[in-house]
Amino acid sequence: MCVLFLRQRNVFFQTVPIWFNKSYRLRTGTARKWDKYDEGESVSRPGKLYSTAIDIRNTVGNVPMEWYQDYPHIGYNLDGKKIFKPIRNKDELDEFLDKMENPDYWRTVHDKTTASDIRLTDEQVDLVHRLQKGQFGDVNFNEYEPSVDFFTNEVMIHPVTNRPQDKRSFIPSLIEKEKVSKLVHAIKMGWIKPRKPKETTPQYYDLWAKEDPNAILGRHKMHVPAPKMRLPGHEESYNPPPEYLLTEEERLVWEQQDAEDRKLPFLPQKHSCLRAVPAFSRFIHERFERCLDLYLCPRQRKMRVNVNPEDLIPKLPKPKDLQPFPTTMSLVYRGHTSLVRSISASPTGQWLVSGSDDFTVRFWEVNTGRCMKTLEVGGAVKSVAWNPNPAVCLVAVCFESTVLLLNPSLGDRLVVSSTDQLITSYEPPEEDKEQAVTWALSEGPEHNKGHRLTLTHPKAVKQVVWHGKGDYLSSVMPDNSSNLQVLIHQVSKRRTQNPFRKSKGLVQCVSFHPLRPYFFVATQRYVRIYNLIKQELTKKLMTNCKWISSMAIHPGGDNLICGSYDCRLAWFDLDLSTKPYKMLRHHKKALRGVAFHRNYPLFASGADDGSVIVCHGMVYNDLLQNPLIVPVKVLKGHQITHDLGVLDVTFHPTQPWVFSSGADATIRLFT
């Protein structure tokens, strides 16, 4: 065996022992190649079989092997081809089996430079053991060899060399003389001072010794000045004013209190003159407390963020830039004797209908405030709704368990006559199906009053609402124990259907979508949106309110507002989320009614605090832009009666006006 060192083109190769056979000889050159070999013939090495075709060696020199950790090769040969690592497919299980089965596992080490496993020979294992014990690596080295004396212990008379001494060995050094003279001069001038002996006495530092800003502590960036003592007050005077002196009762209370609970740590006393003032008994104690305060003072500076409160308020446009909106009360419609629960405007905006607890329905002319017609019904009117179709003159009125369809005979005579003709032209079907509601055509004196159709329900009706086309009508009968809470009626066919098999809670109000076939049902805490064509639940809105009172849908159909009895108004963006986009808490008491304007970006809410709040609610066509909600006006005028204020609000169909009805039996128009 011989050891080969190769150095070619500044690349150091690893020392590799080569086992020669007489049939092989090593060719000179940079890469090890064999003159002759058969395919598959190999050069053997103790504990390892290396194929001559795949010759692994370190050609990268002294570089970290981690650089080649993620690559399948280590270095390149002289032809520029990659030298690939041996394939290692061992996982932890194979490693464990190898550890259990291979008897030479303990003496096998992994060589990072060649990415191969090497079995250590006995000599190498002995070398490792010796190094671990702290012995010399070479076995043959004797550390206890006798030392060889290079110099004899005999004193020789004659010098080793016969060279005479130099002249400089007799003369003092001039360079040293110059250095010594410089040091002496420095000592005389006081530039060099003798070292002071170290003081053994301990030194103490006063943290607040100098509060001068020019001092080192004062110039320190995070320096915290010492807390200032409180200045003495009148109660500490030797002759305090009489109001600062304690009475006998206050003195007894002071003495019974703990020291921490006392407002003053001493009793104020009055002396006739300054000479009569005794020595201060708590002087030592107070000095000690002061030192304790300074010692325990938290020397930590907390960085406070100085935020301007105005920066936290969102920048909203000024109300003056968002006109028109109602600002002043123009008309008061008086005539009802009890609270007015519901109002509704005609599609032309010329007439207004109101229902009250005084068992009457009144029709008003909007511009003059004149009551055109008063109809008495058989109970307190809970809700009125004017048909939104301008080609039909019908008003739905609900009281107790009855829904009346009235023709007020106001406005265009052609519309009035065509409405009567529409109702009388109904032909009953051959087979009568059982319905939850009884339809009856009014005749005689009732017909002359304006009654056209009477719908008798099984339970008390709370709300009526029209579909935008004017043919469908929905009524609400809140009852948690029954599935018959919401009914949808078709006037032209006099047909009633119950759209829900199950009751999902106590229904508060319902509404039709202005454009699409969707139906909104509001229970106490949720608003469910149903698709009437597919007959399925589309969305369930979580209002975060305790009890919903009213609901209104934006004319565009993508936004919804809900008023609740816990003083909140929730704005929903139906495309955005099932949770409220904005929660408005402008009212102090329960909200009773909310409404959107058909044309203007306005919505209003009325509450029991007697006010109507008008807000600018702009919905943009750009889906990426959020709606702009700005409160613009608080309208007041209603008087609070029996803890009730505004009961209903509605907008004029064409003008930026708002109507409100209240518990004070009046209707007010704000323009």
PDB file of C-alpha atoms in Angstrom, residues 166-377:
ATOM      1  CA  ASP A 166      32.871  45.805  21.705  1.00  0.00           C
ATOM      2  CA  LYS A 167      33.425  49.413  22.811  1.00  0.00           C
ATOM      3  CA  ARG A 168      29.687  49.864  23.499  1.00  0.00           C
ATOM      4  CA  SER A 169      29.861  47.298  26.291  1.00  0.00           C
ATOM      5  CA  PHE A 170      31.939  49.796  28.358  1.00  0.00           C
ATOM      6  CA  ILE A 171      29.989  53.054  27.564  1.00  0.00           C
ATOM      7  CA  PRO A 172      26.417  53.749  28.966  1.00  0.00           C
ATOM      8  CA  SER A 173      23.640  53.732  26.324  1.00  0.00           C
ATOM      9  CA  LEU A 174      22.763  57.197  24.954  1.00  0.00           C
ATOM     10  CA  ILE A 175      19.249  56.089  23.916  1.00  0.00           C
ATOM     11  CA  GLU A 176      18.424  54.972  27.442  1.00  0.00           C
ATOM     12  CA  LYS A 177      19.804  58.287  28.790  1.00  0.00           C
ATOM     13  CA  GLU A 178      17.439  60.215  26.477  1.00  0.00           C
ATOM     14  CA  LYS A 179      14.414  58.136  27.556  1.00  0.00           C
ATOM     15  CA  VAL A 180      15.221  58.604  31.259  1.00  0.00           C
ATOM     16  CA  SER A 181      15.604  62.379  30.851  1.00  0.00           C
ATOM     17  CA  LYS A 182      12.177  62.583  29.150  1.00  0.00           C
ATOM     18  CA  LEU A 183      10.536  60.652  31.983  1.00  0.00           C
ATOM     19  CA  VAL A 184      12.204  62.880  34.617  1.00  0.00           C
ATOM     20  CA  HIS A 185      10.948  66.004  32.794  1.00  0.00           C
ATOM     21  CA  ALA A 186       7.424  64.601  32.632  1.00  0.00           C
ATOM     22  CA  ILE A 187       7.439  63.870  36.373  1.00  0.00           C
ATOM     23  CA  LYS A 188       8.659  67.423  37.120  1.00  0.00           C
ATOM     24  CA  MET A 189       5.903  68.943  34.954  1.00  0.00           C
ATOM     25  CA  GLY A 190       3.285  66.803  36.686  1.00  0.00           C
ATOM     26  CA  TRP A 191       2.345  64.900  33.515  1.00  0.00           C
ATOM     27  CA  ILE A 192       3.180  61.590  35.164  1.00  0.00           C
ATOM     28  CA  LYS A 193       1.657  61.069  38.600  1.00  0.00           C
ATOM     29  CA  PRO A 194       2.268  58.206  40.997  1.00  0.00           C
ATOM     30  CA  ARG A 195      -0.477  55.635  41.243  1.00  0.00           C
ATOM     31  CA  LYS A 196      -2.903  56.251  44.070  1.00  0.00           C
ATOM     32  CA  PRO A 197      -3.547  53.371  46.451  1.00  0.00           C
ATOM     33  CA  LYS A 198      -7.001  51.785  45.940  1.00  0.00           C
ATOM     34  CA  GLU A 199      -9.654  52.906  48.403  1.00  0.00           C
ATOM     35  CA  THR A 200     -11.216  50.040  50.289  1.00  0.00           C
ATOM     36  CA  THR A 201     -14.221  52.066  51.537  1.00  0.00           C
ATOM     37  CA  PRO A 202     -17.477  51.351  49.566  1.00  0.00           C
ATOM     38  CA  GLN A 203     -18.862  54.120  47.348  1.00  0.00           C
ATOM     39  CA  TYR A 204     -22.524  55.056  47.073  1.00  0.00           C
ATOM     40  CA  TYR A 205     -24.156  56.920  44.218  1.00  0.00           C
ATOM     41  CA  ASP A 206     -27.090  59.261  44.480  1.00  0.00           C
ATOM     42  CA  LEU A 207     -29.331  58.604  41.484  1.00  0.00           C
ATOM     43  CA  TRP A 208     -30.840  62.077  41.662  1.00  0.00           C
ATOM     44  CA  ALA A 209     -27.724  63.943  42.816  1.00  0.00           C
ATOM     45  CA  LYS A 210     -27.861  66.588  40.092  1.00  0.00           C
ATOM     46  CA  GLU A 211     -31.046  67.512  38.353  1.00  0.00           C
ATOM     47  CA  ASP A 212     -29.086  70.000  36.260  1.00  0.00           C
ATOM     48  CA  PRO A 213     -29.857  69.364  32.553  1.00  0.00           C
ATOM     49  CA  ASN A 214     -26.165  69.959  31.795  1.00  0.00           C
ATOM     50  CA  ALA A 215     -25.130  67.150  34.169  1.00  0.00           C
ATOM     51  CA  ILE A 216     -24.470  63.653  32.838  1.00  0.00           C
ATOM     52  CA  LEU A 217     -27.687  62.281  34.357  1.00  0.00           C
ATOM     53  CA  GLY A 218     -29.668  65.232  33.045  1.00  0.00           C
ATOM     54  CA  ARG A 219     -28.331  64.786  29.530  1.00  0.00           C
ATOM     55  CA  HIS A 220     -29.246  61.099  29.520  1.00  0.00           C
ATOM     56  CA  LYS A 221     -32.078  60.492  27.078  1.00  0.00           C
ATOM     57  CA  MET A 222     -34.134  58.178  29.282  1.00  0.00           C
ATOM     58  CA  HIS A 223     -33.377  60.024  32.541  1.00  0.00           C
ATOM     59  CA  VAL A 224     -36.356  60.190  34.883  1.00  0.00           C
ATOM     60  CA  PRO A 225     -36.208  63.168  37.279  1.00  0.00           C
ATOM     61  CA  ALA A 226     -36.840  62.606  40.970  1.00  0.00           C
ATOM     62  CA  PRO A 227     -40.491  62.981  42.010  1.00  0.00           C
ATOM     63  CA  LYS A 228     -41.153  66.369  43.538  1.00  0.00           C
ATOM     64  CA  MET A 229     -42.490  66.652  47.056  1.00  0.00           C
ATOM     65  CA  ARG A 230     -45.958  68.072  47.545  1.00  0.00           C
ATOM     66  CA  LEU A 231     -45.938  71.676  48.672  1.00  0.00           C
ATOM     67  CA  PRO A 232     -47.372  72.290  52.168  1.00  0.00           C
ATOM     68  CA  GLY A 233     -50.986  73.415  52.314  1.00  0.00           C
ATOM     69  CA  HIS A 234     -52.979  75.581  54.680  1.00  0.00           C
ATOM     70  CA  GLU A 235     -53.620  72.636  57.004  1.00  0.00           C
ATOM     71  CA  GLU A 236     -49.858  72.437  57.759  1.00  0.00           C
ATOM     72  CA  SER A 237     -49.695  76.046  58.927  1.00  0.00           C
ATOM     73  CA  TYR A 238     -49.086  76.808  62.639  1.00  0.00           C
ATOM     74  CA  ASN A 239     -52.153  79.052  62.462  1.00  0.00           C
ATOM     75  CA  PRO A 240     -54.497  77.378  59.958  1.00  0.00           C
ATOM     76  CA  PRO A 241     -57.929  78.773  59.036  1.00  0.00           C
ATOM     77  CA  PRO A 242     -60.723  77.404  61.263  1.00  0.00           C
ATOM     78  CA  GLU A 243     -62.252  75.319  58.438  1.00  0.00           C
ATOM     79  CA  TYR A 244     -59.061  73.214  58.304  1.00  0.00           C
ATOM     80  CA  LEU A 245     -59.209  72.311  62.007  1.00  0.00           C
ATOM     81  CA  LEU A 246     -60.924  69.005  62.817  1.00  0.00           C
ATOM     82  CA  THR A 247     -63.936  68.828  65.108  1.00  0.00           C
ATOM     83  CA  GLU A 248     -64.057  66.344  67.973  1.00  0.00           C
ATOM     84  CA  GLU A 249     -66.088  63.854  65.910  1.00  0.00           C
ATOM     85  CA  GLU A 250     -63.706  64.136  62.951  1.00  0.00           C
ATOM     86  CA  ARG A 251     -60.735  63.698  65.302  1.00  0.00           C
ATOM     87  CA  LEU A 252     -62.231  60.452  66.692  1.00  0.00           C
ATOM     88  CA  VAL A 253     -62.893  59.158  63.161  1.00  0.00           C
ATOM     89  CA  TRP A 254     -59.310  60.068  62.168  1.00  0.00           C
ATOM     90  CA  GLU A 255     -57.858  58.197  65.134  1.00  0.00           C
ATOM     91  CA  GLN A 256     -59.917  55.068  64.389  1.00  0.00           C
ATOM     92  CA  GLN A 257     -58.830  54.931  60.737  1.00  0.00           C
ATOM     93  CA  ASP A 258     -55.795  53.013  59.512  1.00  0.00           C
ATOM     94  CA  ALA A 259     -52.733  55.034  58.598  1.00  0.00           C
ATOM     95  CA  GLU A 260     -53.207  54.194  54.887  1.00  0.00           C
ATOM     96  CA  ASP A 261     -56.837  55.358  54.850  1.00  0.00           C
ATOM     97  CA  ARG A 262     -56.255  58.779  56.440  1.00  0.00           C
ATOM     98  CA  LYS A 263     -56.436  61.778  54.140  1.00  0.00           C
ATOM     99  CA  LEU A 264     -53.886  63.650  56.283  1.00  0.00           C
ATOM    100  CA  PRO A 265     -50.971  61.920  58.053  1.00  0.00           C
ATOM    101  CA  PHE A 266     -51.145  64.455  60.904  1.00  0.00           C
ATOM    102  CA  LEU A 267     -53.679  66.466  62.886  1.00  0.00           C
ATOM    103  CA  PRO A 268     -53.826  70.201  62.041  1.00  0.00           C
ATOM    104  CA  GLN A 269     -53.069  72.272  65.142  1.00  0.00           C
ATOM    105  CA  LYS A 270     -53.387  75.962  65.991  1.00  0.00           C
ATOM    106  CA  HIS A 271     -50.666  77.802  67.886  1.00  0.00           C
ATOM    107  CA  SER A 272     -50.790  81.337  69.210  1.00  0.00           C
ATOM    108  CA  CYS A 273     -47.413  82.328  67.810  1.00  0.00           C
ATOM    109  CA  LEU A 274     -44.449  80.881  65.947  1.00  0.00           C
ATOM    110  CA  ARG A 275     -42.402  80.563  69.195  1.00  0.00           C
ATOM    111  CA  ALA A 276     -45.028  78.219  70.645  1.00  0.00           C
ATOM    112  CA  VAL A 277     -44.664  75.711  67.770  1.00  0.00           C
ATOM    113  CA  PRO A 278     -42.998  72.523  69.133  1.00  0.00           C
ATOM    114  CA  ALA A 279     -40.432  70.418  67.299  1.00  0.00           C
ATOM    115  CA  PHE A 280     -41.851  68.335  64.457  1.00  0.00           C
ATOM    116  CA  SER A 281     -42.328  64.870  65.947  1.00  0.00           C
ATOM    117  CA  ARG A 282     -42.530  63.023  62.583  1.00  0.00           C
ATOM    118  CA  PHE A 283     -39.386  64.574  61.073  1.00  0.00           C
ATOM    119  CA  ILE A 284     -37.259  61.381  61.062  1.00  0.00           C
ATOM    120  CA  HIS A 285     -40.206  59.277  59.897  1.00  0.00           C
ATOM    121  CA  GLU A 286     -41.001  61.681  57.048  1.00  0.00           C
ATOM    122  CA  ARG A 287     -37.355  61.807  55.919  1.00  0.00           C
ATOM    123  CA  PHE A 288     -37.318  58.007  55.933  1.00  0.00           C
ATOM    124  CA  GLU A 289     -40.538  57.886  53.891  1.00  0.00           C
ATOM    125  CA  ARG A 290     -39.026  60.350  51.408  1.00  0.00           C
ATOM    126  CA  CYS A 291     -35.885  58.237  51.033  1.00  0.00           C
ATOM    127  CA  LEU A 292     -38.068  55.168  50.627  1.00  0.00           C
ATOM    128  CA  ASP A 293     -40.110  56.890  47.900  1.00  0.00           C
ATOM    129  CA  LEU A 294     -36.949  57.847  46.045  1.00  0.00           C
ATOM    130  CA  TYR A 295     -35.520  54.356  46.421  1.00  0.00           C
ATOM    131  CA  LEU A 296     -38.689  52.607  45.269  1.00  0.00           C
ATOM    132  CA  CYS A 297     -39.558  55.121  42.565  1.00  0.00           C
ATOM    133  CA  PRO A 298     -40.041  53.188  39.305  1.00  0.00           C
ATOM    134  CA  ARG A 299     -37.260  54.472  37.072  1.00  0.00           C
ATOM    135  CA  GLN A 300     -38.943  53.322  33.909  1.00  0.00           C
ATOM    136  CA  ARG A 301     -40.081  55.669  31.202  1.00  0.00           C
ATOM    137  CA  LYS A 302     -43.237  54.546  29.444  1.00  0.00           C
ATOM    138  CA  MET A 303     -43.634  55.830  25.924  1.00  0.00           C
ATOM    139  CA  ARG A 304     -47.079  57.300  25.494  1.00  0.00           C
ATOM    140  CA  VAL A 305     -48.495  57.803  22.052  1.00  0.00           C
ATOM    141  CA  ASN A 306     -49.935  61.278  21.733  1.00  0.00           C
ATOM    142  CA  VAL A 307     -52.924  60.828  19.471  1.00  0.00           C
ATOM    143  CA  ASN A 308     -55.039  63.738  18.437  1.00  0.00           C
ATOM    144  CA  PRO A 309     -58.656  62.764  19.244  1.00  0.00           C
ATOM    145  CA  GLU A 310     -59.854  64.387  16.026  1.00  0.00           C
ATOM    146  CA  ASP A 311     -57.717  61.979  14.005  1.00  0.00           C
ATOM    147  CA  LEU A 312     -59.699  59.038  15.391  1.00  0.00           C
ATOM    148  CA  ILE A 313     -62.994  60.394  14.060  1.00  0.00           C
ATOM    149  CA  PRO A 314     -63.531  59.418  10.416  1.00  0.00           C
ATOM    150  CA  LYS A 315     -63.542  62.312   7.969  1.00  0.00           C
ATOM    151  CA  LEU A 316     -67.153  62.721   6.861  1.00  0.00           C
ATOM    152  CA  PRO A 317     -68.503  65.304   4.441  1.00  0.00           C
ATOM    153  CA  LYS A 318     -70.363  68.271   5.890  1.00  0.00           C
ATOM    154  CA  PRO A 319     -74.174  67.976   5.975  1.00  0.00           C
ATOM    155  CA  LYS A 320     -74.470  71.224   3.990  1.00  0.00           C
ATOM    156  CA  ASP A 321     -72.738  69.460   1.052  1.00  0.00           C
ATOM    157  CA  LEU A 322     -75.273  66.593   1.164  1.00  0.00           C
ATOM    158  CA  GLN A 323     -78.447  68.607   0.599  1.00  0.00           C
ATOM    159  CA  PRO A 324     -81.362  68.251  -0.065  1.00  0.00           C
ATOM    160  CA  PHE A 325     -82.767  66.651   3.076  1.00  0.00           C
ATOM    161  CA  PRO A 326     -85.653  67.631   5.407  1.00  0.00           C
ATOM    162  CA  THR A 327     -84.692  70.290   7.931  1.00  0.00           C
ATOM    163  CA  THR A 328     -87.821  72.100   9.167  1.00  0.00           C
ATOM    164  CA  MET A 329     -91.311  71.100  10.315  1.00  0.00           C
ATOM    165  CA  SER A 330     -93.770  72.501   7.768  1.00  0.00           C
ATOM    166  CA  LEU A 331     -97.163  70.983   8.559  1.00  0.00           C
ATOM    167  CA  VAL A 332     -98.914  69.277  11.458  1.00  0.00           C
ATOM    168  CA  TYR A 333    -101.885  67.053  10.588  1.00  0.00           C
ATOM    169  CA  ARG A 334    -104.294  67.100  13.544  1.00  0.00           C
ATOM    170  CA  GLY A 335    -107.531  65.138  13.801  1.00  0.00           C
ATOM    171  CA  HIS A 336    -106.798  61.798  15.494  1.00  0.00           C
ATOM    172  CA  THR A 337    -107.658  61.493  19.154  1.00  0.00           C
ATOM    173  CA  SER A 338    -105.286  58.655  20.011  1.00  0.00           C
ATOM    174  CA  LEU A 339    -101.781  57.593  19.029  1.00  0.00           C
ATOM    175  CA  VAL A 340    -101.193  57.251  15.281  1.00  0.00           C
ATOM    176  CA  ARG A 341     -99.511  53.874  14.725  1.00  0.00           C
ATOM    177  CA  SER A 342     -99.008  53.830  10.951  1.00  0.00           C
ATOM    178  CA  ILE A 343     -98.863  56.177   7.944  1.00  0.00           C
ATOM    179  CA  SER A 344     -98.378  55.639   4.210  1.00  0.00           C
ATOM    180  CA  ALA A 345     -98.113  57.991   1.232  1.00  0.00           C
ATOM    181  CA  SER A 346     -99.738  57.467  -2.152  1.00  0.00           C
ATOM    182  CA  PRO A 347     -97.433  56.709  -5.148  1.00  0.00           C
ATOM    183  CA  THR A 348     -98.130  60.187  -6.587  1.00  0.00           C
ATOM    184  CA  GLY A 349     -97.292  61.904  -3.296  1.00  0.00           C
ATOM    185  CA  GLN A 350    -100.556  63.870  -3.234  1.00  0.00           C
ATOM    186  CA  TRP A 351    -102.313  61.902  -0.464  1.00  0.00           C
ATOM    187  CA  LEU A 352    -101.442  60.436   2.893  1.00  0.00           C
ATOM    188  CA  VAL A 353    -103.261  57.743   4.860  1.00  0.00           C
ATOM    189  CA  SER A 354    -102.978  57.257   8.621  1.00  0.00           C
ATOM    190  CA  GLY A 355    -104.293  54.631  11.028  1.00  0.00           C
ATOM    191  CA  SER A 356    -104.844  55.288  14.712  1.00  0.00           C
ATOM    192  CA  ASP A 357    -105.940  53.628  17.963  1.00  0.00           C
ATOM    193  CA  ASP A 358    -109.096  55.791  17.839  1.00  0.00           C
ATOM    194  CA  PHE A 359    -110.597  53.182  15.399  1.00  0.00           C
ATOM    195  CA  THR A 360    -110.338  55.543  12.411  1.00  0.00           C
ATOM    196  CA  VAL A 361    -108.438  55.740   9.136  1.00  0.00           C
ATOM    197  CA  ARG A 362    -107.918  59.260   7.843  1.00  0.00           C
ATOM    198  CA  PHE A 363    -106.913  60.429   4.354  1.00  0.00           C
ATOM    199  CA  TRP A 364    -105.034  63.733   4.130  1.00  0.00           C
ATOM    200  CA  GLU A 365    -104.038  66.044   1.336  1.00  0.00           C
ATOM    201  CA  VAL A 366    -100.281  66.444   1.743  1.00  0.00           C
ATOM    202  CA  ASN A 367     -99.829  70.038   0.579  1.00  0.00           C
ATOM    203  CA  THR A 368    -102.707  71.576   2.551  1.00  0.00           C
ATOM    204  CA  GLY A 369    -102.929  69.327   5.608  1.00  0.00           C
ATOM    205  CA  ARG A 370    -106.685  68.955   5.029  1.00  0.00           C
ATOM    206  CA  CYS A 371    -108.404  65.728   6.110  1.00  0.00           C
ATOM    207  CA  MET A 372    -110.266  64.560   2.989  1.00  0.00           C
ATOM    208  CA  LYS A 373    -111.947  61.480   4.400  1.00  0.00           C
ATOM    209  CA  THR A 374    -112.379  59.666   7.723  1.00  0.00           C
ATOM    210  CA  LEU A 375    -113.405  56.006   7.851  1.00  0.00           C
ATOM    211  CA  GLU A 376    -114.328  54.269  11.075  1.00  0.00           C
ATOM    212  CA  VAL A 377    -113.308  50.644  11.435  1.00  0.00           C
TER     213      VAL A 377
END
